[in-house]
Coordinates of C-alpha atoms in Angstrom, one line a residue:
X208 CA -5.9 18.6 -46.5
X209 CA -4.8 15.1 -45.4
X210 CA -6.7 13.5 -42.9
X211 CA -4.1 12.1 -40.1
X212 CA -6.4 9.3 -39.3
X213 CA -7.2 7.6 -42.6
X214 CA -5.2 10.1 -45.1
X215 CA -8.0 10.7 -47.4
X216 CA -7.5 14.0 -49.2
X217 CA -9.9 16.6 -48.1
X218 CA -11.0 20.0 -49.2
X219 CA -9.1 22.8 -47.3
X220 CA -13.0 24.1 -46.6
X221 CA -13.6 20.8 -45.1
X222 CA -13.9 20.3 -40.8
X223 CA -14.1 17.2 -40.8
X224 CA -13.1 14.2 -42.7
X225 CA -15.5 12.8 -45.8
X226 CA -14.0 9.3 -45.1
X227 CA -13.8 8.4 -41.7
X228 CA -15.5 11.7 -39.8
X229 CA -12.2 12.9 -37.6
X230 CA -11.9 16.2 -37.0
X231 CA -9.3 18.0 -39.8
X232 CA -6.9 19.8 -38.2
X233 CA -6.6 23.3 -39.2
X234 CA -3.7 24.3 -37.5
X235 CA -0.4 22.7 -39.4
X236 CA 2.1 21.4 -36.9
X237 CA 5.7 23.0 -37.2
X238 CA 9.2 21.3 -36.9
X239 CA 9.8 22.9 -33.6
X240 CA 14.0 22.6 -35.2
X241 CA 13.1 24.2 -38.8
X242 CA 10.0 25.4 -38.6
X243 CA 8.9 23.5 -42.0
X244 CA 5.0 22.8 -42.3
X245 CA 4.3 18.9 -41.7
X246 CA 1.3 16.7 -42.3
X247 CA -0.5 16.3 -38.9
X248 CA 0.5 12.6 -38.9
X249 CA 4.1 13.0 -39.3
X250 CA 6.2 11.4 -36.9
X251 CA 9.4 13.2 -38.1
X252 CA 10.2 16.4 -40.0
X253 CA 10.5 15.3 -43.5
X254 CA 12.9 17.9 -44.0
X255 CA 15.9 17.2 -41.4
X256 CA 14.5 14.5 -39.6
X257 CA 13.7 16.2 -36.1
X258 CA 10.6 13.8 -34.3
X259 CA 7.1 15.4 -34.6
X260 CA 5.7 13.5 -31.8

């Protein structure tokens, strides 16, 4: 799991962030146009380009 603050790699087990101490999220965020799974830092869908944010 990516951390959306710093992007360090993290265990999926982790809750928080090794590197900096943010809270992992553990719900993914969803392209609300094609429902494709995005890093929680994503502005836009890398997919088909919908904004994130």
């Amino acid at each position: 799991m990516t951390c959306r603050r710093c992007n360090a790699s993290n265990d999926v087990s982790h809750k928080f962030c090794y590197e900096c101490g943010d809270r992992l999220q553990k719900n993914p965020v969803v392209c609300p146009k094609c429902n494709n799974t995005v890093m929680g830092h994503a502005k836009f869908c890398q997919q088909c380009g919908t904004s994130i944010r």
